Coordinates of N, CA and C in Angstrom, one line a residue:
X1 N 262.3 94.4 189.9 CA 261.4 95.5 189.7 C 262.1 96.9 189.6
X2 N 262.9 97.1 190.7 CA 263.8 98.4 190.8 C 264.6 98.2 191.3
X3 N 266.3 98.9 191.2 CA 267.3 98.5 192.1 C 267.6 99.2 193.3
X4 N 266.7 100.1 193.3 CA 266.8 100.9 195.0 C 265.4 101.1 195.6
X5 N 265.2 101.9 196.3 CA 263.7 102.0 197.3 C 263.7 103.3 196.6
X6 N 264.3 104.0 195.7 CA 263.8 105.2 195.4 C 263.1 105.2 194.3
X7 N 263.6 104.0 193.4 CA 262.9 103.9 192.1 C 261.7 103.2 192.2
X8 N 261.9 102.6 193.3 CA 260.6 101.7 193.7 C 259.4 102.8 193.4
X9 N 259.8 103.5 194.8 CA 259.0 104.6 195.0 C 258.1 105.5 193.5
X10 N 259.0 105.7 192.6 CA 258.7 106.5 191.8 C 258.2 105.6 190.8
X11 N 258.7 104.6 190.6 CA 258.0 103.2 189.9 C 256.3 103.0 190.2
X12 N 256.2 103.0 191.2 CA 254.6 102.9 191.6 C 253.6 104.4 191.8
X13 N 255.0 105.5 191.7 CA 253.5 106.6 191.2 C 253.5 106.8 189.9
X14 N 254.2 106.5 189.5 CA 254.2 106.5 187.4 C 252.9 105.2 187.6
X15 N 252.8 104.0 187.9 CA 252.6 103.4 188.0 C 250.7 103.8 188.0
X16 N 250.4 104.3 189.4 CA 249.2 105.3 190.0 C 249.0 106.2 189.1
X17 N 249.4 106.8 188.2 CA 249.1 108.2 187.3 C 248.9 106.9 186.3
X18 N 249.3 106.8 185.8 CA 249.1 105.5 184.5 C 247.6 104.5 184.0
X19 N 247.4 103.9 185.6 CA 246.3 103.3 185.8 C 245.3 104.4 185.7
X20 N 245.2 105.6 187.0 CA 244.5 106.4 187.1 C 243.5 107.3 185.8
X21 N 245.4 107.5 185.1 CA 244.7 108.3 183.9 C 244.0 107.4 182.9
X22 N 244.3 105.9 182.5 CA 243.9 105.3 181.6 C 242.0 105.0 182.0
X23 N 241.9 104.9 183.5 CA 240.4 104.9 184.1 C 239.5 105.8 184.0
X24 N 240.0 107.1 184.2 CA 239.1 108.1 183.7 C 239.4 108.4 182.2
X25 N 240.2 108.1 181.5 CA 239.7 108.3 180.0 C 238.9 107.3 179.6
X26 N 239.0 106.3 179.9 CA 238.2 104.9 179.7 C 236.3 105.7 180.5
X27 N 236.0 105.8 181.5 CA 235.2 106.7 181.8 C 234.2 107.8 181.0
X28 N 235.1 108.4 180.2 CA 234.5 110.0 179.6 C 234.4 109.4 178.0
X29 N 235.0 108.8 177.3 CA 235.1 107.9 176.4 C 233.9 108.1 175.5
X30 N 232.8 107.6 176.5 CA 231.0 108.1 175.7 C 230.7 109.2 176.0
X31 N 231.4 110.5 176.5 CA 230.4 111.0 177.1 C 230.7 112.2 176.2
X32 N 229.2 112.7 175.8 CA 229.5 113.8 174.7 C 229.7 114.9 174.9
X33 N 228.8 115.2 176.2 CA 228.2 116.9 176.5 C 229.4 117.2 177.2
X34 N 230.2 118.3 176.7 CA 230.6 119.2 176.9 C 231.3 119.5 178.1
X35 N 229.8 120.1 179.2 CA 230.2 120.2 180.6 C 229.8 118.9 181.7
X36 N 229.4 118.1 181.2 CA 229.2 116.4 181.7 C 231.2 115.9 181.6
X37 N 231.4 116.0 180.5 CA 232.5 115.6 180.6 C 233.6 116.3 181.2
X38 N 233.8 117.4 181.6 CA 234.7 117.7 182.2 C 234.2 117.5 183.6
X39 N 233.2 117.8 184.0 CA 232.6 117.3 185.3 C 233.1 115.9 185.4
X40 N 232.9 114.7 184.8 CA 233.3 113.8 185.3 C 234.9 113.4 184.8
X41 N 235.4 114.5 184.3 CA 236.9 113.9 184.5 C 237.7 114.5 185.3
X42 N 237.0 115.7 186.1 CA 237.4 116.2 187.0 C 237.5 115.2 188.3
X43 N 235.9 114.9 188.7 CA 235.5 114.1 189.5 C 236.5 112.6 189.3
X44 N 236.7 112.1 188.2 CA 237.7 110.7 188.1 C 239.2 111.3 188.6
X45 N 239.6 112.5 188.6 CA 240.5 112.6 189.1 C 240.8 112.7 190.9
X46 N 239.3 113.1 190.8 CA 239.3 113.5 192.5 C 239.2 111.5 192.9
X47 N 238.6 111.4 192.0 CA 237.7 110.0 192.8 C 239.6 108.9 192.9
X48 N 240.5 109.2 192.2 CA 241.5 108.6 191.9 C 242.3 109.6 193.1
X49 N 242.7 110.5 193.4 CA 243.4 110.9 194.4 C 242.9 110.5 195.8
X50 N 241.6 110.9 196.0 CA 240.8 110.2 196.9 C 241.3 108.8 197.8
X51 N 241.9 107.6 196.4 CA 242.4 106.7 197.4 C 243.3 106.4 197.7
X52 N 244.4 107.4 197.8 CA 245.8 107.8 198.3 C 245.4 108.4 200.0
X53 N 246.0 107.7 201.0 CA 246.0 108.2 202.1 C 246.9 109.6 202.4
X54 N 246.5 110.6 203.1 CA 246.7 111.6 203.8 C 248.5 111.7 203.6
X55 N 249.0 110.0 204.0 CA 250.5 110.2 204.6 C 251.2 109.7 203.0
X56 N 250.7 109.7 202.4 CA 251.1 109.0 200.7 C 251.0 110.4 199.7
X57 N 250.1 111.3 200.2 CA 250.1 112.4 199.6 C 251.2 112.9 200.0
X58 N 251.6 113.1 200.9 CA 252.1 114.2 201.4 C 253.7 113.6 201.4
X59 N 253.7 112.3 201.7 CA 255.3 111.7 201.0 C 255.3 112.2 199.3
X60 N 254.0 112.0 198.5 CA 254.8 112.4 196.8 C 254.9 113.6 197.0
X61 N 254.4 114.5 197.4 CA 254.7 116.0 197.2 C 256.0 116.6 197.8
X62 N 256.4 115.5 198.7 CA 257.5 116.5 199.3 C 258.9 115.7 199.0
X63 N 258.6 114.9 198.6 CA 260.0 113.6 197.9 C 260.1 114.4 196.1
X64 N 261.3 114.8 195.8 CA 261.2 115.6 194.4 C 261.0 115.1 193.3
X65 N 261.1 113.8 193.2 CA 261.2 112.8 192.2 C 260.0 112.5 191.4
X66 N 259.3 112.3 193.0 CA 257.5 111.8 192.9 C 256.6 113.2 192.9
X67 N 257.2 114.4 193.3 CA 256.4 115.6 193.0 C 256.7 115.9 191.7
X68 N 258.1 115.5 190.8 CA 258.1 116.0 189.4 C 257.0 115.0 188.6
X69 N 256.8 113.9 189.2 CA 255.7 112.9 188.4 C 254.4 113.9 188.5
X70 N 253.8 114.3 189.7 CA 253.1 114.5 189.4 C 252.5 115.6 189.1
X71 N 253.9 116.8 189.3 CA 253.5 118.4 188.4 C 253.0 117.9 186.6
X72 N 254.0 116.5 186.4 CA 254.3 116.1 185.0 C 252.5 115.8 184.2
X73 N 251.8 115.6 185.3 CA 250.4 115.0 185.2 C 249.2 115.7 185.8
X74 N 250.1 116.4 186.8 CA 249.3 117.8 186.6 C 249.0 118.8 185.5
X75 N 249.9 118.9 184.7 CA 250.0 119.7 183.4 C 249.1 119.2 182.8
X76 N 249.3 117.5 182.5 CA 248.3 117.1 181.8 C 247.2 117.4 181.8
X77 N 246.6 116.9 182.8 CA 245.4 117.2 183.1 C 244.5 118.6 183.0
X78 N 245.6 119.4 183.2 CA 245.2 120.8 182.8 C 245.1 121.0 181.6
X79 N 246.2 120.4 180.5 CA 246.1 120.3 178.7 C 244.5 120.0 178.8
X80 N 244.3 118.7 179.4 CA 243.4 118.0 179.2 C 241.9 119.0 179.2
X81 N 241.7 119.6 180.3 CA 240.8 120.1 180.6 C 239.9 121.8 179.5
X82 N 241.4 122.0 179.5 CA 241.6 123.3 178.7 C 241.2 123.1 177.5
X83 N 241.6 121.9 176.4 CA 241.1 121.0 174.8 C 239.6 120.7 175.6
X84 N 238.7 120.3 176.4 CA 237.6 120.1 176.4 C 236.9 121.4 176.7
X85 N 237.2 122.1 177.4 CA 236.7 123.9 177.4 C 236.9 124.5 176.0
X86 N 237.8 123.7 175.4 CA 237.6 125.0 173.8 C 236.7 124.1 173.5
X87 N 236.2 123.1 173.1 CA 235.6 122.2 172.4 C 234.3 122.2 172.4
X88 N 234.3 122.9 174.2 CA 232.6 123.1 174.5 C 232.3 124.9 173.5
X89 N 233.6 125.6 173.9 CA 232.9 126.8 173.5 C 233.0 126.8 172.2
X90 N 233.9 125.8 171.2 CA 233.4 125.7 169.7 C 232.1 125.1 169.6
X91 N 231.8 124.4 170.1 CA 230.6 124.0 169.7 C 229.4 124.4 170.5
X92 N 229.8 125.9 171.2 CA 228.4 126.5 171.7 C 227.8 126.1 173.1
X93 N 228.5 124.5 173.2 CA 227.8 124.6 174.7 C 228.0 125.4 176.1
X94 N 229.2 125.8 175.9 CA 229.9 127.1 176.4 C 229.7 128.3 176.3
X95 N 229.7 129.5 177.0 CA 229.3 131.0 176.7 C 230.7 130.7 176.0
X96 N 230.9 132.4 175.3 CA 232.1 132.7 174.4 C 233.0 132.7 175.4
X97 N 233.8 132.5 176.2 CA 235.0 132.7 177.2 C 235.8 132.3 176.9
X98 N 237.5 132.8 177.3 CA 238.9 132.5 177.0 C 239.0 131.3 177.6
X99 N 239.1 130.4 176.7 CA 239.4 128.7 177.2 C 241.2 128.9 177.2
X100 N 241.9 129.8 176.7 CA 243.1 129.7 177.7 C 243.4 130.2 179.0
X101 N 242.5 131.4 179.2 CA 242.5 131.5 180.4 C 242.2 130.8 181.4
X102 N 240.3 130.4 181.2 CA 239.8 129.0 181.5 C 240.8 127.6 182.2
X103 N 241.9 127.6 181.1 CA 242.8 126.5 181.6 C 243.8 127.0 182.3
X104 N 244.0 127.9 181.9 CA 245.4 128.6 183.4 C 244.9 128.8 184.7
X105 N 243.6 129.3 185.0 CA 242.9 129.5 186.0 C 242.8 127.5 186.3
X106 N 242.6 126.8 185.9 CA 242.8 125.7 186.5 C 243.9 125.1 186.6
X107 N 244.8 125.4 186.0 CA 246.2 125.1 186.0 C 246.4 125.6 187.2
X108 N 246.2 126.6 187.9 CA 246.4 127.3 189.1 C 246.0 126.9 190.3
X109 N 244.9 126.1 189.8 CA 244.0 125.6 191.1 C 244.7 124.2 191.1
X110 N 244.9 123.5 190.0 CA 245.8 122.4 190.2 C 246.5 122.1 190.5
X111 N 247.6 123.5 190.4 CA 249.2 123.7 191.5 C 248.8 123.7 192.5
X112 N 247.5 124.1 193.0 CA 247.3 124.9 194.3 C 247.1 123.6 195.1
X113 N 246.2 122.7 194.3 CA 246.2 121.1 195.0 C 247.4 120.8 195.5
X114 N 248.3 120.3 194.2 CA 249.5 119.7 194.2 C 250.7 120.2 195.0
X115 N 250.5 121.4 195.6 CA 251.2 122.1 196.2 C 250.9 121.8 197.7
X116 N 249.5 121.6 197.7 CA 248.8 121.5 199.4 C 248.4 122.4 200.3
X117 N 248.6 123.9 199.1 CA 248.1 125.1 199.6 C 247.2 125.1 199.3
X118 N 246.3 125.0 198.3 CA 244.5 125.1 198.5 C 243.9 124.2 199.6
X119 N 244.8 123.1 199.8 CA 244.3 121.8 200.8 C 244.5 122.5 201.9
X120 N 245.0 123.4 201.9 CA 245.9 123.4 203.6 C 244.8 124.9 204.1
X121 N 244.6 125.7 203.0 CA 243.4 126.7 203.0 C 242.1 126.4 203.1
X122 N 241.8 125.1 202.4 CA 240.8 124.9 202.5 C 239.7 123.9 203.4
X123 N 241.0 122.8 203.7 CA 240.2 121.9 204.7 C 240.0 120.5 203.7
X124 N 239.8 120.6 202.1 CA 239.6 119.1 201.7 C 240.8 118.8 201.7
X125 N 240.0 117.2 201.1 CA 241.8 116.6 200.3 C 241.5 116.7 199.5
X126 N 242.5 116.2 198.8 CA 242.9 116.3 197.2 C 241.7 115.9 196.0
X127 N 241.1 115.0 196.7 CA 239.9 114.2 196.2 C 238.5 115.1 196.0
X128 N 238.8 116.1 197.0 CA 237.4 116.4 197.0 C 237.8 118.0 196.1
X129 N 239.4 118.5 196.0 CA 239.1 119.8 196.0 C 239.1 119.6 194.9
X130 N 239.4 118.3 193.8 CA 239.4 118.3 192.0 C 238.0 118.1 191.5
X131 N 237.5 117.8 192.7 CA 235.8 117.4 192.5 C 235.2 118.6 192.3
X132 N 235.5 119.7 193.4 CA 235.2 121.0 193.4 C 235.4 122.2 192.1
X133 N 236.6 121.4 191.9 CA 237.1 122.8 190.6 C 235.9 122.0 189.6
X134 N 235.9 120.9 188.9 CA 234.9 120.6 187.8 C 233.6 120.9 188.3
X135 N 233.3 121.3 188.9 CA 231.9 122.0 189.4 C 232.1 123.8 189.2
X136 N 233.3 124.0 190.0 CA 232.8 125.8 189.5 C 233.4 125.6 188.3
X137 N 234.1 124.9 187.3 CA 234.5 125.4 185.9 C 233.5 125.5 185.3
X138 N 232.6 124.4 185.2 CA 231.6 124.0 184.4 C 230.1 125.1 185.0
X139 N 229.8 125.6 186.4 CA 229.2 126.8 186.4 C 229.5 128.1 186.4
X140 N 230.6 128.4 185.8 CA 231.5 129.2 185.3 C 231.2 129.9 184.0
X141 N 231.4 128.9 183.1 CA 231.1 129.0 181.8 C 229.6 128.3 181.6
X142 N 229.4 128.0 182.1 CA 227.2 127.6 181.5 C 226.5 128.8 182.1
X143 N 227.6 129.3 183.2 CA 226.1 131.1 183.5 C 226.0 131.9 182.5
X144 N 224.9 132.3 182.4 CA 224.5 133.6 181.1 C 225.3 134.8 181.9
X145 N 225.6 135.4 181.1 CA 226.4 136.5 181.8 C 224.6 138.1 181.9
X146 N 225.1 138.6 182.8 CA 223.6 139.6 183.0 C 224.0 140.8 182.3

């Protein structure tokens, strides 16, 4: 499988990002609307960090190897997010808002996860605080502005 315990290590979170991400795209796949879909691929992300224990988080984040995997997939997911915020505001289901900003402001919040400083400010885990951001993104951009 691997020739040391370090690749092991890093073999099985490539491994966890891989499965993870292929489940929530498999997930969103039908889903048309806009702010449904980033709601639940937020949520597939939380729902997927969620079953990482407390002491597995906090090993990948602080081991360098396994925190560059998952800055590497953190990005992603922020690409990810940021292509479905333009997509809503091209097609109107979105007020007019900077969907690059939109995605750096969650790029931000996703360092902040991965980092363990929003965790460590806020009291969730990782699970619940990705659940969180696809909820204010998505009421973010669907409020009428006054």
């Amino acid at each position: 499988m691997a020739s040391s315990r370090e690749q092991i290590i890093q073999k099985v979170t490539r491994h966890f990002f891989e499965r993870s991400t292929k489940a929530i795209e498999a997930g969103i796949t039908a889903v048309e609307d806009p702010a449904d879909r980033i709601i639940r691929y937020l949520a597939g992300v939380g729902s997927a960090m969620s079953r990482n224990s407390r002491a597995f988080y906090l090993d990948m984040i602080t081991y360098e190897p396994t925190a560059a995997i998952y800055r590497l997939n953190s990005r992603a997911a922020a690409r990810k997010v940021q292509g479905m915020i333009e997509d809503g505001v091209a097609s109107g289901a979105f007020r007019a808002a900077d969907a690059a900003l939109a995605g750096q402001a969650i790029s931000l919040l996703i360092d902040g996860v991965q980092s363990g400083e929003l965790l460590e400010a806020t009291g969730l885990t990782a699970g619940e605080a990705f659940t969180e951001i696809g909820e204010l993104v998505i009421h973010g951009l669907t409020a009428k502005p006054q």
